[in-house]
Coordinates of C-alpha atoms in Angstrom, one line a residue:
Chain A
X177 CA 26.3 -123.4 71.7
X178 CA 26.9 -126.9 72.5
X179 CA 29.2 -127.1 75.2
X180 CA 32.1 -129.7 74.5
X181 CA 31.7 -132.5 76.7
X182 CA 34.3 -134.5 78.1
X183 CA 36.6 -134.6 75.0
X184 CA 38.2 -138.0 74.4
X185 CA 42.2 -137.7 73.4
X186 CA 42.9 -140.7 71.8
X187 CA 43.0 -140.4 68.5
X188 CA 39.4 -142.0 67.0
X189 CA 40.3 -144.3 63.8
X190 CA 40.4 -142.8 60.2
X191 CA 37.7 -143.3 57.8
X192 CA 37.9 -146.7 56.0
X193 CA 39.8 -147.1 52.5
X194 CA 40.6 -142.9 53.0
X195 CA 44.2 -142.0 51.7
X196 CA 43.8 -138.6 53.8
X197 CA 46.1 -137.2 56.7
X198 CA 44.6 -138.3 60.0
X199 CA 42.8 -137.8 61.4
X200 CA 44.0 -134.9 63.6
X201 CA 42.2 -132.9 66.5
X202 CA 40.4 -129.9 65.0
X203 CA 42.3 -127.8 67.8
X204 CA 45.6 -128.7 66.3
X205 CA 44.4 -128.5 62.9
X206 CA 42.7 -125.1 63.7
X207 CA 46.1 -123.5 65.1
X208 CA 47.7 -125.3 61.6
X209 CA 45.4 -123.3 59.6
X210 CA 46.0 -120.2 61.7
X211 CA 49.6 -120.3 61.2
X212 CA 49.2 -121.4 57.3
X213 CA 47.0 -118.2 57.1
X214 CA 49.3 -116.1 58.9
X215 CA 51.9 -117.1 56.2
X216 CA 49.6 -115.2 53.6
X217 CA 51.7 -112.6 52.3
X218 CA 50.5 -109.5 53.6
X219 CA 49.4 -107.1 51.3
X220 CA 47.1 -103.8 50.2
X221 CA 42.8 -104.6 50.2
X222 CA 40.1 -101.9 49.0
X223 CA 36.4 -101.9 49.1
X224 CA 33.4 -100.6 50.9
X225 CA 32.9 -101.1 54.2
X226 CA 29.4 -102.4 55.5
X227 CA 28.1 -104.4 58.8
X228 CA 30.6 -101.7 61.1
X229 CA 30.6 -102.7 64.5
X230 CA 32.5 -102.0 67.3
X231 CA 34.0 -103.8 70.5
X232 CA 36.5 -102.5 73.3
X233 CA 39.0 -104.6 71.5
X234 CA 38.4 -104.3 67.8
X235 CA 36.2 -102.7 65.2
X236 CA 34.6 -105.4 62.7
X237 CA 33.5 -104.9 59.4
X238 CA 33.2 -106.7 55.7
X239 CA 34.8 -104.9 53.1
X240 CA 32.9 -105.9 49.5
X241 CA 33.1 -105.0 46.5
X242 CA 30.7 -106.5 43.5
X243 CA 32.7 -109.9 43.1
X244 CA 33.6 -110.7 46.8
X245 CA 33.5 -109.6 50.4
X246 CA 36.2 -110.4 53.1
X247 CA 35.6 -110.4 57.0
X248 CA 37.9 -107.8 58.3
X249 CA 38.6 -106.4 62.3
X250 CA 41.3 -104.4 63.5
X251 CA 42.7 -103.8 67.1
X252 CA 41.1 -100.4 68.6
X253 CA 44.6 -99.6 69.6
X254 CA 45.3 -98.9 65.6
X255 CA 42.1 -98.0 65.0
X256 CA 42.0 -95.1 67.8
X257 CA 45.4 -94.3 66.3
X258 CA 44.3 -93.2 62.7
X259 CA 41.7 -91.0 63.7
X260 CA 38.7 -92.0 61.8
X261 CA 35.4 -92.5 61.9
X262 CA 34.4 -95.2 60.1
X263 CA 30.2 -95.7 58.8
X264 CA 29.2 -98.2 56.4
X265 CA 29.7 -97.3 52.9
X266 CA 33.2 -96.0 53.4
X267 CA 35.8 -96.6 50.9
X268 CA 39.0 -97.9 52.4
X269 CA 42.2 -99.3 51.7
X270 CA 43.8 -101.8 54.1
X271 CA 46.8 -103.0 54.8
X272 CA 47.1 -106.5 56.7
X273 CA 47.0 -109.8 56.2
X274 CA 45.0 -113.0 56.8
X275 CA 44.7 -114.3 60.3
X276 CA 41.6 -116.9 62.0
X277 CA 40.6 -117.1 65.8
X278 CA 40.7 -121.2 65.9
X279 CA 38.4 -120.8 68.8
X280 CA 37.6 -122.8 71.9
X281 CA 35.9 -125.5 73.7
X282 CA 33.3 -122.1 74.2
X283 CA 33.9 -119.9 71.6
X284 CA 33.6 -120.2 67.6
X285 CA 36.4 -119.8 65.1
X286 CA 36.7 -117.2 62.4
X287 CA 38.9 -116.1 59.7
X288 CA 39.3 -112.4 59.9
X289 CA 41.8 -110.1 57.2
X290 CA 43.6 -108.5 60.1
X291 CA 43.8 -104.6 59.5
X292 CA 47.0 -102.8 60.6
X293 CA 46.6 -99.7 58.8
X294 CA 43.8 -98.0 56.8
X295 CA 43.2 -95.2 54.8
X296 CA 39.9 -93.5 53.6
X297 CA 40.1 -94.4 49.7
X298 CA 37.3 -91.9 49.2
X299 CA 38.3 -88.7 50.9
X300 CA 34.6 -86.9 49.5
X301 CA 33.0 -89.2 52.6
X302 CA 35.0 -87.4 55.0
X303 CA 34.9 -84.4 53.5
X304 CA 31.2 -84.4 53.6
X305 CA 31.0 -85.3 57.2
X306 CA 33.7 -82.5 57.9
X307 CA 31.5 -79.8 55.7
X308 CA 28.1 -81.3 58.1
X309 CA 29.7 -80.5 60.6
X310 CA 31.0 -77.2 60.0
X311 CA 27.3 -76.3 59.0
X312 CA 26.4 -77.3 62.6
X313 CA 29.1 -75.9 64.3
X314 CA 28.6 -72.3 62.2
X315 CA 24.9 -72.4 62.7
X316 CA 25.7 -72.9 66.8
X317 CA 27.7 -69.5 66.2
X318 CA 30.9 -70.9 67.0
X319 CA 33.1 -69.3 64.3
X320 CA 32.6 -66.0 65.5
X321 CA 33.7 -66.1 69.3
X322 CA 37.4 -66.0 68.6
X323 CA 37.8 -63.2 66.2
X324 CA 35.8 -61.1 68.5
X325 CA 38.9 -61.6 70.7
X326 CA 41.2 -58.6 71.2
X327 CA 44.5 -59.9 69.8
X328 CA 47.7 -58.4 71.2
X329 CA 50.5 -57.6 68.7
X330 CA 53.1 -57.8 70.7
X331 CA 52.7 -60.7 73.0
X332 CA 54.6 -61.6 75.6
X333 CA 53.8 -65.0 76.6
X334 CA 52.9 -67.4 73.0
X335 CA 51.9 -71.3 73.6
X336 CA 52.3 -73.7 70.6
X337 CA 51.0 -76.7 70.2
X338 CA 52.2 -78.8 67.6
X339 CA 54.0 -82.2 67.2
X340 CA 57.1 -82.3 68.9
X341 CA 59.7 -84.0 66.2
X342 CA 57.9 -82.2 63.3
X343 CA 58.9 -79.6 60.8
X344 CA 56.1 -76.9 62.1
X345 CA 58.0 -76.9 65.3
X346 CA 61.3 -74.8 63.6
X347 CA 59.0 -72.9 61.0
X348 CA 57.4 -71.4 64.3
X349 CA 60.6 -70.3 65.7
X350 CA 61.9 -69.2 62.5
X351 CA 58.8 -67.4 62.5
X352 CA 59.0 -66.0 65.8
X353 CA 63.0 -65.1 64.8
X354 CA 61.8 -63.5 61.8
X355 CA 59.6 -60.8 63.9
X356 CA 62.7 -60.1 66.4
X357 CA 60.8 -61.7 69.2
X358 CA 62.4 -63.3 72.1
X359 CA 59.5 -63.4 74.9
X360 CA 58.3 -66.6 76.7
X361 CA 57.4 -69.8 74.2
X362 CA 55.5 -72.4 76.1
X363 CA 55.4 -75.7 73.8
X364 CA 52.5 -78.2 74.1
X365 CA 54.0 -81.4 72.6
X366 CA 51.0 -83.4 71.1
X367 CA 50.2 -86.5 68.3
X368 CA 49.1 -84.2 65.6
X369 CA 47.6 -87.3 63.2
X370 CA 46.1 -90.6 65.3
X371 CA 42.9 -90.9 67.2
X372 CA 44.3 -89.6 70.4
X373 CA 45.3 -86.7 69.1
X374 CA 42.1 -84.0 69.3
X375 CA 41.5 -84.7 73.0
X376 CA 45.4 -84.1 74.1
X377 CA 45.6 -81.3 71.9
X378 CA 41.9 -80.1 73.3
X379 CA 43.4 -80.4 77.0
X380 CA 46.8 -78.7 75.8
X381 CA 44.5 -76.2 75.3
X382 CA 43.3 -75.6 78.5
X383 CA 46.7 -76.2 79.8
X384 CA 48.2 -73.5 78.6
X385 CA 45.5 -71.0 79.4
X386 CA 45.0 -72.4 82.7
X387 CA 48.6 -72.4 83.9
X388 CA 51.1 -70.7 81.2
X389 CA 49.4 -67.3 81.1
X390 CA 49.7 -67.5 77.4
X391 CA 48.3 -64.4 75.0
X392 CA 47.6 -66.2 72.4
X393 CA 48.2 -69.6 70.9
X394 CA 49.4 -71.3 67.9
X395 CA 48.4 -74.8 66.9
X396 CA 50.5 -76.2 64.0
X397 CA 50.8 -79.0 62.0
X398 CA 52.5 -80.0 58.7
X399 CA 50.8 -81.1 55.5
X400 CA 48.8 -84.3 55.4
X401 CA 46.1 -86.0 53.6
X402 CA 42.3 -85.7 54.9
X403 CA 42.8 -88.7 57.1
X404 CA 45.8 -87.5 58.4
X405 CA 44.1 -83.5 59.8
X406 CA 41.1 -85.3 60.5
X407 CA 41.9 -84.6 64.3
X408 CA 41.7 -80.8 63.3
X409 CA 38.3 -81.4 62.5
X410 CA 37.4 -82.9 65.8
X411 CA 34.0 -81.6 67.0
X412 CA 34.9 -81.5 71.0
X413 CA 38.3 -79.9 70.0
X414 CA 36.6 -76.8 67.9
X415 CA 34.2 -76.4 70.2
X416 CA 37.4 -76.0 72.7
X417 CA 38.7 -73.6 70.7
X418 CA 35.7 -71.7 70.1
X419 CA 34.7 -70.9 73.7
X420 CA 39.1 -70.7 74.6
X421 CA 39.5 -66.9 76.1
X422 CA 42.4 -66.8 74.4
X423 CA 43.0 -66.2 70.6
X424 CA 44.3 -69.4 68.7
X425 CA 45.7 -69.4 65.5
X426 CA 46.0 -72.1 63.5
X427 CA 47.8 -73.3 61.1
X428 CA 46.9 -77.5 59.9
X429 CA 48.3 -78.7 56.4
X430 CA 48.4 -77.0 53.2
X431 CA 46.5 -73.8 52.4
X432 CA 44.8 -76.2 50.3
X433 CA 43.7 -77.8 52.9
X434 CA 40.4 -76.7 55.1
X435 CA 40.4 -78.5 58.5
X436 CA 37.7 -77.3 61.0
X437 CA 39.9 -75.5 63.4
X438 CA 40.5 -72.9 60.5
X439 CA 37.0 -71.9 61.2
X440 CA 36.8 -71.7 64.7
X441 CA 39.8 -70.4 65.5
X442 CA 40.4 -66.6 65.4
X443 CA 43.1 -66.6 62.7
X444 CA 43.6 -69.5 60.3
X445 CA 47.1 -69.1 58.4
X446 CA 49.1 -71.0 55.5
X447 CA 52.1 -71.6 57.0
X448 CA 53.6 -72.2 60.9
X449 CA 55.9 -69.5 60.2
X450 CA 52.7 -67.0 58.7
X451 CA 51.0 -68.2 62.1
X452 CA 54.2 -67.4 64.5
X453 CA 53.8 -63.8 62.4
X454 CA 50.7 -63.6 62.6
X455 CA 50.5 -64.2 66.8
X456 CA 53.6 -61.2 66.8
X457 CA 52.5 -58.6 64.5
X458 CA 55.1 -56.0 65.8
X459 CA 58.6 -56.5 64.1
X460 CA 60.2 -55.8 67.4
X461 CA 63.9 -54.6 66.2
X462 CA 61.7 -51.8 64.1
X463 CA 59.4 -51.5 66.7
X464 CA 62.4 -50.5 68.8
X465 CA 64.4 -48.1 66.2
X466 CA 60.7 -46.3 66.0
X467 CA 60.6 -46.0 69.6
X468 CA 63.9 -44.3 69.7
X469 CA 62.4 -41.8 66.8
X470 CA 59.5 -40.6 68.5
X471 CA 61.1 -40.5 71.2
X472 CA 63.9 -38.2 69.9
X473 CA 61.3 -36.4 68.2
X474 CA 59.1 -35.7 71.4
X475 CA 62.0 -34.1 72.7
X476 CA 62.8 -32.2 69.6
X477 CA 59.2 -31.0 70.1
X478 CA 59.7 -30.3 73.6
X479 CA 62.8 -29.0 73.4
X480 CA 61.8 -26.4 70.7
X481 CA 58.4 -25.5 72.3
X482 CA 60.5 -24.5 75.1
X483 CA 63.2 -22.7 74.0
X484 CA 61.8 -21.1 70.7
X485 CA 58.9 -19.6 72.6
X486 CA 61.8 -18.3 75.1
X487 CA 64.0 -17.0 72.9
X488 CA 60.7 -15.5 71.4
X489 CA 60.0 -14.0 74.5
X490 CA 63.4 -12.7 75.2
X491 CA 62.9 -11.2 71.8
X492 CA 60.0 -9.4 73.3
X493 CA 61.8 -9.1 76.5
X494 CA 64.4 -7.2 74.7
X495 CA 62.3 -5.3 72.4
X496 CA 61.4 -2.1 74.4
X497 CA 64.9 -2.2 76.3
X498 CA 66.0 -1.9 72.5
X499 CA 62.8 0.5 71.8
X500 CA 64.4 2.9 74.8
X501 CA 67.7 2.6 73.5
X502 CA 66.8 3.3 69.7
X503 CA 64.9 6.2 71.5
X504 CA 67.8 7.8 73.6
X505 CA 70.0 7.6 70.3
X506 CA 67.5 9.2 68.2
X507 CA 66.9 11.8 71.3
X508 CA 70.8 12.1 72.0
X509 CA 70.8 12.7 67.7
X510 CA 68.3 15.2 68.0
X511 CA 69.7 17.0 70.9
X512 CA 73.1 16.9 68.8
X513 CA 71.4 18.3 66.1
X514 CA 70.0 20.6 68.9
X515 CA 73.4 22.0 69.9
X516 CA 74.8 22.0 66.6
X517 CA 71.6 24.0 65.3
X518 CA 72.1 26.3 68.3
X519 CA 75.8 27.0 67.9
X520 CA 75.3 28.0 64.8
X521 CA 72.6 30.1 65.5
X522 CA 74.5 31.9 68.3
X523 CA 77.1 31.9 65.8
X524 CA 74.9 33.4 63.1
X525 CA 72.9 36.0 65.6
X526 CA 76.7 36.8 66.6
X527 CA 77.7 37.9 63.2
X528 CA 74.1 39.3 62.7
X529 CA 74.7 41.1 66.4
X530 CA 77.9 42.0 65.1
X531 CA 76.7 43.7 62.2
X532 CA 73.7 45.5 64.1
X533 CA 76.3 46.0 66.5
X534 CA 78.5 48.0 63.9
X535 CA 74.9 49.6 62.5
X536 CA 74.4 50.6 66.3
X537 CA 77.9 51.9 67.1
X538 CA 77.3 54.3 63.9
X539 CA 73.9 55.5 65.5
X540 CA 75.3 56.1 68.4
X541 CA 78.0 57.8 66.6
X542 CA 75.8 59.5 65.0
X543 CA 73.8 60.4 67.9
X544 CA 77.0 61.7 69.7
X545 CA 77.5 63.1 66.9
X546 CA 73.8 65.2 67.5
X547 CA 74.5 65.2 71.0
X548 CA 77.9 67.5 70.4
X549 CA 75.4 69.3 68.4
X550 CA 73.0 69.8 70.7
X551 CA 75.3 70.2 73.7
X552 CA 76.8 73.0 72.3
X553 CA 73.5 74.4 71.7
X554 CA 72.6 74.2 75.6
X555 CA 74.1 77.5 77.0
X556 CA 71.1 79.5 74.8
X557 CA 68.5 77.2 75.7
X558 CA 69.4 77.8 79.4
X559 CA 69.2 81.2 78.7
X560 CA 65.7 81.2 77.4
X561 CA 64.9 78.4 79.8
X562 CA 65.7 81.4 82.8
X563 CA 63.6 83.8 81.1
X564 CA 60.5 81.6 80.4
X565 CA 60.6 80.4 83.9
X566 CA 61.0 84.0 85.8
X567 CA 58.3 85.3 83.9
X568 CA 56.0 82.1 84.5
X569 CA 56.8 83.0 88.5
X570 CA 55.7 86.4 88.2
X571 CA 52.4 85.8 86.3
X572 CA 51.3 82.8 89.0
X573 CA 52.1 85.0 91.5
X574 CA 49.8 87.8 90.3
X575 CA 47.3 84.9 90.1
X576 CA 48.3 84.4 93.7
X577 CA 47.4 87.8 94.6
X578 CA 43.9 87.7 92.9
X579 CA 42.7 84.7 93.9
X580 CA 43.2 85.4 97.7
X581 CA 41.6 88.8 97.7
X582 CA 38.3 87.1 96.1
X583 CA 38.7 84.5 99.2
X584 CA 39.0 87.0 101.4
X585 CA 35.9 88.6 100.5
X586 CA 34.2 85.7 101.2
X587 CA 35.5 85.0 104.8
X588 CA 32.6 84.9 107.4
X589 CA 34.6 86.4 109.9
X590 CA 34.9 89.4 108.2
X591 CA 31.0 89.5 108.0
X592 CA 31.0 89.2 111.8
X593 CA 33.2 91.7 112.5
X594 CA 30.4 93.6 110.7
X595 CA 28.2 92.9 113.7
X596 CA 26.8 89.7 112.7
X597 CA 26.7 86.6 114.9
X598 CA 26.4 83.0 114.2
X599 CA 23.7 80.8 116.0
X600 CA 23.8 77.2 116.5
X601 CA 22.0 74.6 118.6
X602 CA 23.7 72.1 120.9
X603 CA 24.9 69.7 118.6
X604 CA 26.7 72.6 116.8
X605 CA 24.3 73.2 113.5
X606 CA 23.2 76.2 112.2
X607 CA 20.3 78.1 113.5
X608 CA 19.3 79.9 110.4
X609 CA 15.4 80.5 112.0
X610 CA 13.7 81.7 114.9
X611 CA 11.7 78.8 115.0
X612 CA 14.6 76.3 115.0
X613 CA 15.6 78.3 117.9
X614 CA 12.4 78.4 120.1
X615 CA 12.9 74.8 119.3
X616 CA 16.5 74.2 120.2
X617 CA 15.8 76.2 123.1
X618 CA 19.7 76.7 124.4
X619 CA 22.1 78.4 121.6
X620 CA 25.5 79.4 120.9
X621 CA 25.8 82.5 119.7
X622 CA 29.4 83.1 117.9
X623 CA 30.7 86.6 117.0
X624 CA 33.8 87.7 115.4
X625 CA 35.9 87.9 118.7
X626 CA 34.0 84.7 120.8
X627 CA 30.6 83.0 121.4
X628 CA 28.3 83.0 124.1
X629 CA 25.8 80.9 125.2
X630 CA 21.9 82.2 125.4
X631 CA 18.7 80.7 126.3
X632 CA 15.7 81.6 124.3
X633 CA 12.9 83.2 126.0
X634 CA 9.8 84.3 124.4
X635 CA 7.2 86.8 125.9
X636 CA 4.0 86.5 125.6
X637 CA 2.4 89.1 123.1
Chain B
X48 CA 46.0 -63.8 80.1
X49 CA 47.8 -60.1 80.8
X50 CA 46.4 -57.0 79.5
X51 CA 49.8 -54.5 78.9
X52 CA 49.9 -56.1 75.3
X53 CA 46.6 -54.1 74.7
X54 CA 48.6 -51.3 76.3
X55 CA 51.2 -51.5 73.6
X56 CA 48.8 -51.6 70.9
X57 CA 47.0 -48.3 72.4
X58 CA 50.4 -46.6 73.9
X59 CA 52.0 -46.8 69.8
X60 CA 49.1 -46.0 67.9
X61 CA 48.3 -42.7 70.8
X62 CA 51.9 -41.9 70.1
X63 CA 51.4 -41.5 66.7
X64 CA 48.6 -39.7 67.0
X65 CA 51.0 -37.0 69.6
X66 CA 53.5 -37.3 66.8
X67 CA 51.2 -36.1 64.1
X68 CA 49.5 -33.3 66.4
X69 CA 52.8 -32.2 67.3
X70 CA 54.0 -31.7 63.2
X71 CA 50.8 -30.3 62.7
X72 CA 52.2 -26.9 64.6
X73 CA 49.1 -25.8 65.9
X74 CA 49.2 -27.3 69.5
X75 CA 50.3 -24.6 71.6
X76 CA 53.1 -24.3 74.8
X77 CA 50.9 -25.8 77.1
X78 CA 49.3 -28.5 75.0
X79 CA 52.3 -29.0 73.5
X80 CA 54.0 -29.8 76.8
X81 CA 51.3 -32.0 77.8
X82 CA 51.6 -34.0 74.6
X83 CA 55.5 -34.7 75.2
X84 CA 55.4 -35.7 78.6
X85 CA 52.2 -38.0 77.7
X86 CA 53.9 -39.2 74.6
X87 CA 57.6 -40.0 76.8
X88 CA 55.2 -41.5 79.4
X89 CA 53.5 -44.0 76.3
X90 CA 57.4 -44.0 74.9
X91 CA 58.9 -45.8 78.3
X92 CA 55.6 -47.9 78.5
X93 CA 56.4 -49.3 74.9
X94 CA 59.8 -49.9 75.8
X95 CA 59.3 -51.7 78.8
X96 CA 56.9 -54.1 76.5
X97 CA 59.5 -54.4 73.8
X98 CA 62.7 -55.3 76.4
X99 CA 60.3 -57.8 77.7
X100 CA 60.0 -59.3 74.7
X101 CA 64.2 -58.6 74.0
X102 CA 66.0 -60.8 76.5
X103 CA 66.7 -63.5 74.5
X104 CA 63.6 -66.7 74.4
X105 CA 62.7 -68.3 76.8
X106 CA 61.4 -72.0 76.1
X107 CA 59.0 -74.3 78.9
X108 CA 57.5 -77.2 78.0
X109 CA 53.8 -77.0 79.2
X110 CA 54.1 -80.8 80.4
X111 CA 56.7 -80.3 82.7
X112 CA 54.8 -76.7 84.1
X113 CA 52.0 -78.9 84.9
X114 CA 53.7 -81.6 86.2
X115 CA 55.5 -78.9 88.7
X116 CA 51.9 -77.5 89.3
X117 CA 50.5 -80.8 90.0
X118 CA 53.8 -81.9 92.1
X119 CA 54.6 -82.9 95.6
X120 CA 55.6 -79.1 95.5
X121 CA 52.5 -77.2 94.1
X122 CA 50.4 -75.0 96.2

């Protein structure tokens, strides 16, 4: 660029015979036009965006359409804010109004239709870089790693992250009131809608599983257009919430609409309230009158385990005590029965003994009767008896008689009075031979009156 | 992240499972007993998570935990 050399300030003289203004310094005239253009009533722009460029203080683009095109910037402070990501081709709508950069000594000038605030006319671009996206992310596997999270029902530590003055902020508690659940809420206040929103709600993120202990988390926002969730759809922040070790459950715009943190997270609910009952599945006030059930009934159960099955066994305990004493009553019956059945068999042998008593007492009346008889017939027995008997004596004695005669016929003395002797050897035995008595050699020789002793001798013939 | 959560999860669903044994009728005494003091041990665990969760809320704001964390004071 040619550099401005020393600049003169006088004013030079005007063109001859001109009936124009001036002439003025371009400088001044420049900042005239600048605030003349700044006057421009501000209003609503749309076209396609093409030639997108970006510096650290603006983004730059034309917007066209088929009759005209108009040089366009806006401030990356609003830009950052909105949240989107511009590419040639775009459909927009602007809001702003005319401004121009007079320049310097060193720089150029330009007219520029300053952007304040923008929205994507043709939501089906961003739509199709959100669907791209969630083809890359799902193909990377990242939809899967938070449902395979164990999710607690009951909670006792939630984190939220949501905008801090919106409506999702009381449909959580109401959802959280809903369930009964009064545990420890740990909000994570965050810009839900501009540019700076994915990477504080990203680091909320981490936060709150790095230092709150949370069990699970809820990220909520209200309804908005696709511009307005396009920081659910942030690539670094799903991929955040994909690889979190904590389940997340979302819960960004209508059920309509489908950011990309639907996807990754582990549930992906309607409402802030269906979310805040989603992250507490246990109705805790029923949780707690169920409790008190079982537990009543686990000591119904104990209870009666115990004390039927003792009462059962004092049953059984009882049983033969109550066999014995069913026993003894029958026994004591029988032996009733016993005595009874006796006494009146005494009772009946009595009258029977009775009557064979009577029957006796007339046989023995009769026999005294006989006896009478026969008594008076004992002085001619006796008579008869003192016959028999005196002539039984006299016929044994005549037997007497006979029978000792006969012995006496056979007494040896007698024969030895006769002249005969009896001979017997020492020991006493009968020498009824000569030859016994050569052999007994000394004899006893016994005759009627005495015996005498004798030696045998033999002569020789 | 705490685990007693999972606990409660486990503890009610194994209570329920005691529950229907024990209407079933055919445990016996000593199963029986088992079963109750298991199920009164699950029923106090399940209580203690539910009173944890009954004391009334308790709200933080995770910008002013980590600002304490990150303080003159933290660790």
């Amino acid at each position: 660029m040619h550099r401005v050399s020393e600049m003169r300030q006088d004013r030079p003289a005007g063109l001859d015979g001109s009936a124009l203004k001036g002439p003025f310094p371009v400088g001044e005239y420049a900042a005239a036009l600048r605030g003349k253009l700044r006057g421009f009533r501000r209003v609503q722009v749309f076209g396609e965006v093409s030639n997108f460029g970006k510096s650290a203080k603006a983004v730059y683009f034309e917007l066209r359409d088929v009759n005209g095109a108009l040089p366009c910037s806006m401030w990356r402070s609003d830009y950052d804010r909105l949240g989107i990501d511009l590419e040639n081709g775009s459909e927009v709508v602007l809001g702003g109004g005319c401004d121009f950069y007079p320049g310097s000594a060193t720089s150029s000038p330009s007219f520029t239709f300053r952007a304040t605030d923008m929205r994507v006319a043709g939501e089906g671009e961003l739509l199709a870089q959100i669907e791209r996206l969630r083809r890359k992310l799902g193909a990377e596997g990242l939809f899967e790693p938070q449902k395979a999270l164990p999710r607690p029902s009951l909670p006792r530590t939630l984190g939220v992250v949501t905008g801090e003055g919106g409506k999702a902020r009381h449909d959580v508690l109401a959802g959280l009131r809903r369930r009964g659940w009064e545990g420890r809420l740990v909000w994570a206040f965050v810009p839900v809608q501009d540019r700076r929103a994915a990477p504080l709600i990203a680091r909320a993120l981490g936060d709150l599983v790095a230092t709150a202990d949370v069990d699970a988390i809820v990220v909520a926002r209200g309804g908005g257009s696709v511009v307005d969730l396009m920081a659910f759809s942030d690539e670094t922040l799903c991929r955040t919430v994909a690889l979190l070790p904590v389940p997340v459950i979302a819960s960004v715009g209508h059920h309509t609409d489908r950011t990309l943190i639907d996807d990754v997270a582990a549930v992906s609910c309607s409402t802030p309230t269906h979310a805040a009952e989603t992250a507490v599945r246990v109705h805790c006030g029923e949780a707690r009158t169920a409790l008190l059930a079982h537990a009543h009934r686990l000591r119904g159960c104990g209870h009666r385990a115990v004390i039927e099955r003792a009462r059962r066994l004092s049953d059984l305990t009882r049983a033969p005590a109550e066999h014995v004493a069913r026993q003894r009553a029958l026994l004591h019956q029988k032996l009733r029965e016993l005595r009874a059945a006796g006494r009146r068999g005494v009772d009946e042998r009595r009258g029977a003994s009775g009557s064979q008593l009577t029957t006796l007492s007339r046989r023995a009346d009769a026999l005294g009767l006989r006896y009478g008889r026969a008594a008076a017939a004992v002085p001619a027995g006796a008579a008869d008896l003192q016959r028999v008997c005196t002539s039984a004596l006299a016929r044994r004695a005549r037997e007497l008689e006979r029978l000792t005669l006969a012995l006496s016929a056979h007494d040896p003395d007698r024969t030895l009075k006769r002249g005969y002797a009896l001979v017997a050897d020492a020991d006493g035995e009968m020498v009824t031979s000569a030859a016994k008595a050569r052999e007994a050699g000394k004899v006893s020789m016994r005759f009627h009156d005495d015996s005498v002793h004798a030696r045998v001798e033999e002569e020789t013939r | 992240m705490s685990t007693p959560e999972r606990s409660y999860e486990t503890a009610s669903a194994r209570i329920e499972e005691i529950i229907k044994r024990l209407d079933s009728g055919e445990a016996g005494l000593r199963e029986t007993l088992e079963l109750v003091r298991e199920g009164r041990e699950l029923v106090e665990l399940c209580a203690g998570e539910l009173e944890a969760v009954g004391k009334g809320l308790e709200e933080l704001r995770l910008d002013e935990l980590v600002a304490h964390l990150e303080g003159p004071h933290a660790p």
